[in-house]
mmCIF file of C-alpha atoms and ligand atoms in Angstrom:
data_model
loop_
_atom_site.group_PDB
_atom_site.id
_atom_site.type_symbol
_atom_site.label_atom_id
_atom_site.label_comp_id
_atom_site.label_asym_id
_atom_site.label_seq_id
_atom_site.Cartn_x
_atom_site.Cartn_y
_atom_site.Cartn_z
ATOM 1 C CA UNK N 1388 103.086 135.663 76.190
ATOM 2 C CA UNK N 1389 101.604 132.676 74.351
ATOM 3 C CA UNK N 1390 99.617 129.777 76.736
ATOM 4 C CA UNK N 1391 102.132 126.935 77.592
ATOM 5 C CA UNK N 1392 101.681 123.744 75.613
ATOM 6 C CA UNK N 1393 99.421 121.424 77.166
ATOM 7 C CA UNK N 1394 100.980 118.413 77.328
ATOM 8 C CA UNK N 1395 100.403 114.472 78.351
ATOM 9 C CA UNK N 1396 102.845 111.925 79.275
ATOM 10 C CA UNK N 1397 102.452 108.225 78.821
ATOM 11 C CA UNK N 1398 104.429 105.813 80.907
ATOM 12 C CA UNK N 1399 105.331 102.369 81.867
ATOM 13 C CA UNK N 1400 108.638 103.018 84.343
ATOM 14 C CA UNK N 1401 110.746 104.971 86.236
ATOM 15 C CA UNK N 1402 109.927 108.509 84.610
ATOM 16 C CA UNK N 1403 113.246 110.134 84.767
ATOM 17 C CA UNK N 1404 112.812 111.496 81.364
ATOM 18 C CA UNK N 1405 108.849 112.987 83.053
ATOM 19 C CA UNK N 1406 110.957 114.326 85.971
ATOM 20 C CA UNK N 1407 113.291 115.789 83.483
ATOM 21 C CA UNK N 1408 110.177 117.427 81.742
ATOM 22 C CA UNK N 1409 109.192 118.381 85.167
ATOM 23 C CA UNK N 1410 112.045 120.418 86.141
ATOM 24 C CA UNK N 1411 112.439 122.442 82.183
ATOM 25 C CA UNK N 1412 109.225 123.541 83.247
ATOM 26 C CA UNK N 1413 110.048 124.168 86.983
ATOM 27 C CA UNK N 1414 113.018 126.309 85.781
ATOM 28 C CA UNK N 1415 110.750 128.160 82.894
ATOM 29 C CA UNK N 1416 113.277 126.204 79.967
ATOM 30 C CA UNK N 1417 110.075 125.072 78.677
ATOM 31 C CA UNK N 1418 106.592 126.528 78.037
ATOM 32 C CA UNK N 1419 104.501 123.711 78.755
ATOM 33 C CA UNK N 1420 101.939 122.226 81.292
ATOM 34 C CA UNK N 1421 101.958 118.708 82.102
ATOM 35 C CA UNK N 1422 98.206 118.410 82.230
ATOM 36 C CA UNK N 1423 98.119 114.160 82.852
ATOM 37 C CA UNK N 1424 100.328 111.482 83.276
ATOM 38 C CA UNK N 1425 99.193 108.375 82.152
ATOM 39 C CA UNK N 1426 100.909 104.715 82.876
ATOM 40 C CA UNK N 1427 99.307 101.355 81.861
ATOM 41 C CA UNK N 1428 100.989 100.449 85.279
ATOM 42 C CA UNK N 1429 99.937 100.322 88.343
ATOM 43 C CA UNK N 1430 103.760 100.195 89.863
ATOM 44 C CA UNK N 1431 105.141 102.579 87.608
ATOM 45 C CA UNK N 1432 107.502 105.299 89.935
ATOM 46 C CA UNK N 1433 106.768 107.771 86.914
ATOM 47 C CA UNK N 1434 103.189 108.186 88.862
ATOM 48 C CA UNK N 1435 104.383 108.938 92.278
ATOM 49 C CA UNK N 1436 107.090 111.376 90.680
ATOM 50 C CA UNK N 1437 103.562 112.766 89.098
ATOM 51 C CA UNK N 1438 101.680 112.755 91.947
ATOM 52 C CA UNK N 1439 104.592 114.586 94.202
ATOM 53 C CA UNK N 1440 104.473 117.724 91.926
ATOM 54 C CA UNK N 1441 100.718 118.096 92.249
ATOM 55 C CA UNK N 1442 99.799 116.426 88.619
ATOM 56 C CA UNK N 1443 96.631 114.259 87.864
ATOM 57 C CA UNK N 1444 98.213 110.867 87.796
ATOM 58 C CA UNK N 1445 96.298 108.063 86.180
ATOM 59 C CA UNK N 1446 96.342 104.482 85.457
ATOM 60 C CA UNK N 1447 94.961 102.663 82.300
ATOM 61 C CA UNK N 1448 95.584 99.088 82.553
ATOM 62 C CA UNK N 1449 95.726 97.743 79.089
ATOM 63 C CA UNK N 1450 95.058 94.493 81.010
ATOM 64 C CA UNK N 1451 91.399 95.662 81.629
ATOM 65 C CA UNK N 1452 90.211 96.144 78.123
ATOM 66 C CA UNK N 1453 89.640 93.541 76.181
ATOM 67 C CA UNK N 1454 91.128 94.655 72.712
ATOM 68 C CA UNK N 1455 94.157 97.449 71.934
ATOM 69 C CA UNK N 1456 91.388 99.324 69.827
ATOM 70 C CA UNK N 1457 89.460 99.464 73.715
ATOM 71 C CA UNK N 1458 92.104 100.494 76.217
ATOM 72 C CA UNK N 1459 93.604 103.122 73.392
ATOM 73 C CA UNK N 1460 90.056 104.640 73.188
ATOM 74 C CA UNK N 1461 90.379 104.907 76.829
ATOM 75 C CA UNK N 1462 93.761 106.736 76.838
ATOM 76 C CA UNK N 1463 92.724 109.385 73.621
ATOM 77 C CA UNK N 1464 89.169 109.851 76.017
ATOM 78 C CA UNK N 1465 91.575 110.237 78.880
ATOM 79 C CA UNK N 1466 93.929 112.785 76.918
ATOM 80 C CA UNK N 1467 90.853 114.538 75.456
ATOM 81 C CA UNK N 1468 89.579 115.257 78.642
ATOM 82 C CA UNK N 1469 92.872 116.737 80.064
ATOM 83 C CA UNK N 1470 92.460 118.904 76.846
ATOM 84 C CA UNK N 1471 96.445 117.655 75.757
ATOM 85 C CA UNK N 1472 97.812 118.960 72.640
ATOM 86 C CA UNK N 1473 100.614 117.088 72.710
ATOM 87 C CA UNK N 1474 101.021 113.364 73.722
ATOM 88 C CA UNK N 1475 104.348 113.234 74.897
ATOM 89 C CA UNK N 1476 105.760 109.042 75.092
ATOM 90 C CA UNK N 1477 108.270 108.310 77.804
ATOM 91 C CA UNK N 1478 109.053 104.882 78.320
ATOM 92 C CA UNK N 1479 105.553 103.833 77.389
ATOM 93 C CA UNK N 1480 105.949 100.301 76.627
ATOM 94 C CA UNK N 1481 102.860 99.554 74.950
ATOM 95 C CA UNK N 1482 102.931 99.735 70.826
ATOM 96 C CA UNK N 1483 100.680 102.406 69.443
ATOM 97 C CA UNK N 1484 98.213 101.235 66.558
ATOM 98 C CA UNK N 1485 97.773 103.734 63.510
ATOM 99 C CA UNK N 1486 93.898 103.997 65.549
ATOM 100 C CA UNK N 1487 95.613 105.597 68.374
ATOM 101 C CA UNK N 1488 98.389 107.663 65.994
ATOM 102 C CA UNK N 1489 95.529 108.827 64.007
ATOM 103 C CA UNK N 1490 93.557 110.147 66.716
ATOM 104 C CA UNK N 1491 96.730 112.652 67.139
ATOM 105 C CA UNK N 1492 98.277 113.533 63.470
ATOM 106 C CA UNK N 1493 101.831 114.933 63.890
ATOM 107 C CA UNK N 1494 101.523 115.624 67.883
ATOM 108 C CA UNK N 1495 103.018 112.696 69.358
ATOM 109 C CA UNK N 1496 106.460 112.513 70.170
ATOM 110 C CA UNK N 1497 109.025 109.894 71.419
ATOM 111 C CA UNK N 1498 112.437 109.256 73.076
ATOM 112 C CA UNK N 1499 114.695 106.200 71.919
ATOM 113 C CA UNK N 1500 117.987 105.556 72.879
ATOM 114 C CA UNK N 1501 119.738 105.242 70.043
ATOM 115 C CA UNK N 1502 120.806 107.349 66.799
ATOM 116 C CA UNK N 1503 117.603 106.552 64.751
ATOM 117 C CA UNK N 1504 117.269 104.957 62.554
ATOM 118 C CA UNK N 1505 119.993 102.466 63.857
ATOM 119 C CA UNK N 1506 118.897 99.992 66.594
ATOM 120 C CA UNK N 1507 115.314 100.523 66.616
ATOM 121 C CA UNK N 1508 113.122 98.346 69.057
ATOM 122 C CA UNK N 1509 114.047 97.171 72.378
ATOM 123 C CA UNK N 1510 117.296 96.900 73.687
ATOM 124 C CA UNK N 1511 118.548 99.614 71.781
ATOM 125 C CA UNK N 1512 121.653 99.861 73.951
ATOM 126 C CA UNK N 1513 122.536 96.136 74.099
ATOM 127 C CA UNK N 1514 122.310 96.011 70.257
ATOM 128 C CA UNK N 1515 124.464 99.207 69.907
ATOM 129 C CA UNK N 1516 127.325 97.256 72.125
ATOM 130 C CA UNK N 1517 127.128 93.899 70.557
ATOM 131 C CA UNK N 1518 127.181 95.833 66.889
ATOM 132 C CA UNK N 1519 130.478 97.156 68.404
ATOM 133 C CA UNK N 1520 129.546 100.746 67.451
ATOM 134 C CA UNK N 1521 131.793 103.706 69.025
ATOM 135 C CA UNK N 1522 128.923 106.371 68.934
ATOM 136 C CA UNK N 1523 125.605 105.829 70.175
ATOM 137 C CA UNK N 1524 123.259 108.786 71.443
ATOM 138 C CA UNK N 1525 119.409 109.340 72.026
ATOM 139 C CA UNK N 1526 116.784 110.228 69.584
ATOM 140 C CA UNK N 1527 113.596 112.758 69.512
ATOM 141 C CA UNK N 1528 111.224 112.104 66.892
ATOM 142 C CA UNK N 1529 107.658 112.382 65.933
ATOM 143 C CA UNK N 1530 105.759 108.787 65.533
ATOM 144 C CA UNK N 1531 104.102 107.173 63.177
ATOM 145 C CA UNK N 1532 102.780 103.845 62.245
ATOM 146 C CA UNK N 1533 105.833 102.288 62.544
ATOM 147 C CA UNK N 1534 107.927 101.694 65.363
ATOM 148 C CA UNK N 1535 110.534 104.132 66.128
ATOM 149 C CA UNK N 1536 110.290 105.410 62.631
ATOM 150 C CA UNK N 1537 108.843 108.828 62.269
ATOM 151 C CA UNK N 1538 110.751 111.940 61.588
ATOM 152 C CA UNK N 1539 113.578 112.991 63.928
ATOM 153 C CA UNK N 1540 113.817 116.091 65.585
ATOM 154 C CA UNK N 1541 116.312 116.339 68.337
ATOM 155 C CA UNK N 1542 119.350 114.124 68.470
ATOM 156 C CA UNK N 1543 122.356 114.135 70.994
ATOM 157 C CA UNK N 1544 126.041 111.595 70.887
ATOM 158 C CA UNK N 1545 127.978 109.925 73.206
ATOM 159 C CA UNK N 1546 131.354 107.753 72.996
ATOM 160 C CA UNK N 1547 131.017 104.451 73.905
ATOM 161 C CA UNK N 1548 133.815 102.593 75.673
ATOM 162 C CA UNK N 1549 135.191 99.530 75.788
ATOM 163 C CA UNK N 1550 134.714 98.783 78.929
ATOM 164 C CA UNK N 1551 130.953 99.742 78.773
ATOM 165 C CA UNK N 1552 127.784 97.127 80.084
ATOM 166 C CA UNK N 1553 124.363 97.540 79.364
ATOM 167 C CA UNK N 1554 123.582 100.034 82.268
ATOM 168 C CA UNK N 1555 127.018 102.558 81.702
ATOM 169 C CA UNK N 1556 126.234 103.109 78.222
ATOM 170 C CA UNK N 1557 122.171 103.226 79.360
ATOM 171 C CA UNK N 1558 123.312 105.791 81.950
ATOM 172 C CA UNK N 1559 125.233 107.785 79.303
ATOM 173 C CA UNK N 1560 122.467 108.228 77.012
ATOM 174 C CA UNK N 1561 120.167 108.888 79.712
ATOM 175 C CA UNK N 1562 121.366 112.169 80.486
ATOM 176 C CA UNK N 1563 121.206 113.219 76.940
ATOM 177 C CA UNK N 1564 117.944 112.344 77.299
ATOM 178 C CA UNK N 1565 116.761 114.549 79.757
ATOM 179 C CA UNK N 1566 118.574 117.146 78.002
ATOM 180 C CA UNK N 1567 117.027 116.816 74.227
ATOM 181 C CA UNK N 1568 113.598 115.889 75.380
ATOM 182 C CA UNK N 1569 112.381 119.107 76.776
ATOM 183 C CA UNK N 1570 114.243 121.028 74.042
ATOM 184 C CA UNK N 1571 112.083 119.328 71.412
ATOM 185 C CA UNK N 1572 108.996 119.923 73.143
ATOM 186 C CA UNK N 1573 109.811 123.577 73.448
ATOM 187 C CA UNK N 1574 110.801 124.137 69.904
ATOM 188 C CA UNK N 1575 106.949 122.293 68.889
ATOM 189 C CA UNK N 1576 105.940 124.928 71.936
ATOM 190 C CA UNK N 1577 107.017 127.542 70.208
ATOM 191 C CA UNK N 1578 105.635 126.585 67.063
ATOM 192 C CA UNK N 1579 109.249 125.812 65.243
ATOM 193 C CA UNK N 1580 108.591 123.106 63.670
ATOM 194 C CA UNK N 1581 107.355 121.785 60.812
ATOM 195 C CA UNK N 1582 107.301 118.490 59.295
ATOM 196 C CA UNK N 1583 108.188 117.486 55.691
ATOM 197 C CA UNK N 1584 108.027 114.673 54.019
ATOM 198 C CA UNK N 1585 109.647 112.228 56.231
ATOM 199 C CA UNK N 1586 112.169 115.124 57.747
ATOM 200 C CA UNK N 1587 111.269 118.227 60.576
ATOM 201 C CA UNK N 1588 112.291 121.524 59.374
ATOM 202 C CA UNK N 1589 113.186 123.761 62.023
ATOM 203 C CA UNK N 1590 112.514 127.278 61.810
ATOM 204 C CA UNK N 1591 115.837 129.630 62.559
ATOM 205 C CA UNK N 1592 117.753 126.607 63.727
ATOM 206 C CA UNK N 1593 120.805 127.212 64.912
ATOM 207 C CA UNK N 1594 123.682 125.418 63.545
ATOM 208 C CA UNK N 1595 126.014 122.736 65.877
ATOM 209 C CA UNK N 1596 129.555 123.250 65.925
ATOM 210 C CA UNK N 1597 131.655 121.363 63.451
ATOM 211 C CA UNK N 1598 133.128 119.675 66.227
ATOM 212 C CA UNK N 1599 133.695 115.805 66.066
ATOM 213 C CA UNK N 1600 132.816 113.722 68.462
ATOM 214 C CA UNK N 1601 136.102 111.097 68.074
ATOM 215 C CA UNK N 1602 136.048 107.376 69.309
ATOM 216 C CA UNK N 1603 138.169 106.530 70.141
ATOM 217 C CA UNK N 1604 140.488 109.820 70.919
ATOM 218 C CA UNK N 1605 142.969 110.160 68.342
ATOM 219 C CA UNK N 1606 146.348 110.237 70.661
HETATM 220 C C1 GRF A 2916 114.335 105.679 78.193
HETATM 221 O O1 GRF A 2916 115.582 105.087 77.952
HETATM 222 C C2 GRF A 2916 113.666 105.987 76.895
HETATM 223 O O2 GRF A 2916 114.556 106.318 75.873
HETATM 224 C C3 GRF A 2916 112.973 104.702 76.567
HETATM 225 O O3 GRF A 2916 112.514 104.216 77.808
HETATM 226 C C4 GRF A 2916 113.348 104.718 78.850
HETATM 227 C C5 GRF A 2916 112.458 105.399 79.844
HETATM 228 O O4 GRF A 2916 113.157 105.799 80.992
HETATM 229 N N1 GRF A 2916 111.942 104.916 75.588
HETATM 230 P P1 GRF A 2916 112.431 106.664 82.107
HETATM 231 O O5 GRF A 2916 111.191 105.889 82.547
HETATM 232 O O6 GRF A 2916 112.106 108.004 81.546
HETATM 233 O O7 GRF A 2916 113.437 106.746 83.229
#
C-alpha cells in the first residue's frame, strides 16, 4: 500500500469543505493525511474543526508581516516543515503571488463555486444569479498565477431555481463541494493525473453518463 498523501490546508472560514476532507479520510475514500491546517485567521471555525480531530492547527496572520513576499515565506516554511506535498486551498481568502505558486509547481489545488471559467472571483454565486444562468456547479482545479484560472480537474452541476438567494444556491453547490474535493485529491493521491498544457489528463477516467442535467425540466 502506497503512503497517504501528505497534505496542507489553508483557510480563512468555516472549513466545511476541511471537515469534508476530514471525513474521506475518516471513512478511508481518500489516501491522505492532513498534516497542518493553516488560517491567516485567528477566528476561523476551520481551526477548531482542526484542532477537534487531533491536527496541528496554526495561525499566520498576514497582518503580522510586513509584505505578501514575508507572511507567504512564512506559510511555504510552515508547509515545509509539516513535510506537505500537497497544498490543498479551502476558502483561503488571501491571493497567492506567483512567489508563493512557484514555491509549489503543479501541487496546489483549489475549490470555486462556480463552472470555471465562468464567474471567477468573489461572489461567484451572486454573479451566477444576476447573469440569470440555469446551471451553476463547483469547480476543482490546479492554480496558477492567475486567479481561479489554472487547469480544472473535478467539476460537479446543479439547477438553479427561480426562486433561489444567495445562500440556497451557495448551499447547493456546497454539497457538491464536499463531494468533488476529496475525489480530486485522491485521484492526484493516486498519482492519476497529469497536467497538459492548460488541461488535466486523467489516467483510466471513467466516463459520466450522457445524462442532461435540464433547467428548467422539460414538462
Ligand atoms: C467555498 O464555497 C469555496 O468554494 C470557496 O470558499 C468557500 C469555503 O467554505 N473557495 P468552507 O470554509 O469550506 O465552508
Amino acid at each position: 500500500m502506497t503512503r497517504p498523501l501528505p497534505i496542507g490546508v489553508l483557510l480563512s472560514g468555516s472549513g466545511t469543505n476541511l471537515q469534508a476532507i476530514i471525513d474521506a479520510i475518516e471513512r478511508k475514500e481518500l489516501s491522505a493525511t492532513i498534516t497542518v491546517v493553516i488560517s491567516n485567521r485567528a477566528d476561523a471555525y476551520g481551526l477548531e474543526r482542526a484542532r477537534q480531530h487531533g491536527l496541528p492547527a496554526v495561525v499566520i496572520s498576514h497582518k503580522d508581516f510586513s509584505s505578501r513576499e514575508a507572511f507567504e515565506a512564512e506559510l511555504v516554511n510552515m508547509l515545509n516543515t509539516y513535510g506537505v506535498t500537497l497544498v490543498v486551498l479551502a476558502g483561503f481568502m488571501r491571493l497567492l503571488s506567483p512567489f508563493f505558486i512557484r514555491a509549489f509547481p503543479q501541487r496546489i489545488m483549489n475549490i470555486h463555486p462556480a463552472l470555471l471559467p465562468a464567474f471567477p472571483g468573489t461572489h461567484a454565486q451572486r454573479q451566477a444569479l444576476e447573469r440569470g444562468v440555469r446551471i451553476a456547479g463547483a469547480t476543482v482545479h490546479f492554480v496558477d498565477e492567475e486567479m481561479d484560472h489554472g487547469p480544472i480537474i473535478v467539476q460537479a452541476a446543479v439547477p438553479v431555481y427561480p426562486d433561489d438567494t444567495e445562500d440556497t444556491l451557495s448551499a447547493r453547490i456546497l454539497v457538491q463541494e464536499h463531494r468533488i474535493y476529496a475525489h480530486a485529491i485522491q485521484l492526484y493521491a493516486k498519482g492519476c493525473l497529469t497536467i497538459r498544457g492548460h488541461s488535466v489528463v486523467i489516467l483510466d477516467e471513467p466516463r459520466a453518463p450522457t445524462s442532461t442535467l435540464h433547467a428548467p425540466v422539460q414538462t
